[in-house]
PDB file of C-alpha atoms in Angstrom:
ATOM      1  CA  PRO I   7      -3.119 229.629-119.497  1.00 93.00           C
ATOM      2  CA  ARG I   8      -5.185 232.786-119.293  1.00 95.00           C
ATOM      3  CA  ILE I   9      -4.583 236.222-117.869  1.00 96.00           C
ATOM      4  CA  GLN I  10      -5.784 236.181-114.272  1.00 94.00           C
ATOM      5  CA  GLY I  11      -9.250 237.684-113.949  1.00 95.00           C
ATOM      6  CA  HIS I  12      -9.803 237.656-117.733  1.00 95.00           C
ATOM      7  CA  ARG I  13     -10.804 235.122-120.352  1.00 94.00           C
ATOM      8  CA  ILE I  14      -7.972 236.136-122.672  1.00 95.00           C
ATOM      9  CA  PRO I  15      -5.402 233.386-123.217  1.00 95.00           C
ATOM     10  CA  VAL I  16      -1.710 234.193-123.012  1.00 96.00           C
ATOM     11  CA  HIS I  17      -1.180 232.764-126.499  1.00 95.00           C
ATOM     12  CA  ARG I  18      -3.550 235.403-127.920  1.00 95.00           C
ATOM     13  CA  ILE I  19      -1.443 238.215-126.442  1.00 96.00           C
ATOM     14  CA  ALA I  20       1.727 236.482-127.676  1.00 96.00           C
ATOM     15  CA  SER I  21       0.353 236.121-131.204  1.00 94.00           C
ATOM     16  CA  TRP I  22      -0.529 239.816-131.424  1.00 96.00           C
ATOM     17  CA  TRP I  23       2.897 240.739-130.087  1.00 96.00           C
ATOM     18  CA  GLN I  24       4.541 238.451-132.666  1.00 95.00           C
ATOM     19  CA  LEU I  25       2.520 240.208-135.376  1.00 95.00           C
ATOM     20  CA  GLY I  26       4.152 243.453-134.284  1.00 97.00           C
ATOM     21  CA  LEU I  27       1.473 245.006-132.080  1.00 98.00           C
ATOM     22  CA  SER I  28       2.781 247.086-129.204  1.00 98.00           C
ATOM     23  CA  VAL I  29       1.591 246.737-125.624  1.00 98.00           C
ATOM     24  CA  GLU I  30      -0.479 249.875-126.179  1.00 98.00           C
ATOM     25  CA  GLU I  31      -2.096 248.466-129.338  1.00 98.00           C
ATOM     26  CA  ILE I  32      -2.923 245.204-127.571  1.00 97.00           C
ATOM     27  CA  GLY I  33      -4.460 247.290-124.783  1.00 97.00           C
ATOM     28  CA  GLU I  34      -6.623 249.076-127.363  1.00 97.00           C
ATOM     29  CA  LYS I  35      -7.969 245.685-128.486  1.00 94.00           C
ATOM     30  CA  HIS I  36      -8.766 244.794-124.866  1.00 94.00           C
ATOM     31  CA  PRO I  37      -9.212 247.971-122.813  1.00 96.00           C
ATOM     32  CA  ALA I  38      -9.993 245.918-119.688  1.00 96.00           C
ATOM     33  CA  LEU I  39      -6.337 244.791-119.622  1.00 97.00           C
ATOM     34  CA  MET I  40      -3.840 246.913-117.766  1.00 97.00           C
ATOM     35  CA  PRO I  41      -0.415 247.348-119.393  1.00 97.00           C
ATOM     36  CA  ALA I  42       1.110 245.424-116.473  1.00 98.00           C
ATOM     37  CA  GLU I  43      -1.152 242.452-117.264  1.00 98.00           C
ATOM     38  CA  ILE I  44      -0.041 242.495-120.902  1.00 98.00           C
ATOM     39  CA  HIS I  45       3.596 242.653-119.836  1.00 98.00           C
ATOM     40  CA  ALA I  46       3.008 239.765-117.423  1.00 97.00           C
ATOM     41  CA  ALA I  47       1.448 237.705-120.233  1.00 97.00           C
ATOM     42  CA  LEU I  48       4.459 238.436-122.455  1.00 98.00           C
ATOM     43  CA  ALA I  49       6.818 237.497-119.627  1.00 98.00           C
ATOM     44  CA  TYR I  50       4.952 234.201-119.212  1.00 97.00           C
ATOM     45  CA  PHE I  51       5.213 233.656-122.956  1.00 96.00           C
ATOM     46  CA  HIS I  52       8.984 234.134-122.886  1.00 96.00           C
ATOM     47  CA  LEU I  53       9.385 231.822-119.882  1.00 97.00           C
ATOM     48  CA  HIS I  54       7.148 229.137-121.436  1.00 97.00           C
ATOM     49  CA  ARG I  55       7.800 229.776-125.117  1.00 96.00           C
ATOM     50  CA  LYS I  56       7.723 226.120-126.198  1.00 95.00           C
ATOM     51  CA  GLU I  57       4.305 225.598-124.577  1.00 94.00           C
ATOM     52  CA  ILE I  58       2.788 228.789-126.006  1.00 94.00           C
ATOM     53  CA  ASP I  59       4.271 228.174-129.457  1.00 93.00           C
ATOM     54  CA  GLY I  60       2.554 224.774-129.311  1.00 93.00           C
ATOM     55  CA  TYR I  61      -0.818 226.443-128.695  1.00 91.00           C
ATOM     56  CA  LEU I  62      -0.182 228.820-131.585  1.00 91.00           C
ATOM     57  CA  ALA I  63       0.774 225.954-133.925  1.00 92.00           C
ATOM     58  CA  GLU I  64      -2.375 224.022-132.967  1.00 91.00           C
ATOM     59  CA  GLU I  65      -4.482 227.090-133.619  1.00 88.00           C
ATOM     60  CA  ARG I  66      -2.884 227.695-137.038  1.00 88.00           C
ATOM     61  CA  ALA I  67      -3.385 224.028-137.985  1.00 91.00           C
ATOM     62  CA  ALA I  68      -7.031 224.152-136.942  1.00 89.00           C
ATOM     63  CA  GLN I  69      -7.618 227.340-138.917  1.00 87.00           C
ATOM     64  CA  SER I  70      -6.030 225.910-142.061  1.00 88.00           C
ATOM     65  CA  SER I  71      -8.119 222.731-141.810  1.00 83.00           C
ATOM     66  CA  GLY I  72     -11.328 224.620-141.092  1.00 76.00           C
ATOM     67  CA  ALA I  73     -11.754 222.889-137.734  1.00 65.00           C
ATOM     68  CA  PRO I  74     -12.542 224.937-134.617  1.00 63.00           C
ATOM     69  CA  SER I  75      -9.502 226.169-132.740  1.00 56.00           C
ATOM     70  CA  PRO I  76      -8.502 223.996-129.744  1.00 55.00           C
ATOM     71  CA  ALA I  77      -8.356 227.211-127.709  1.00 54.00           C
ATOM     72  CA  ALA I  78     -11.934 228.050-128.699  1.00 51.00           C
ATOM     73  CA  VAL I  79     -13.337 224.732-127.491  1.00 45.00           C
TER      74      VAL I  79
END
């Protein structure tokens, strides 16, 4: 899933948040996102945590194997 009107996947926002970035810091990375959109992405993450954690695990596995990320394909 992606943030409506943007190409940024929810799992990307979730991964930055898990790394300790604040909503404001995530917004600095993507100034086109409104704070409400970031909060909505985080809410989606919390409601669908198993699904999003699966995307993050796939991405980590792809990075460690050198293969392209499934999200990047």
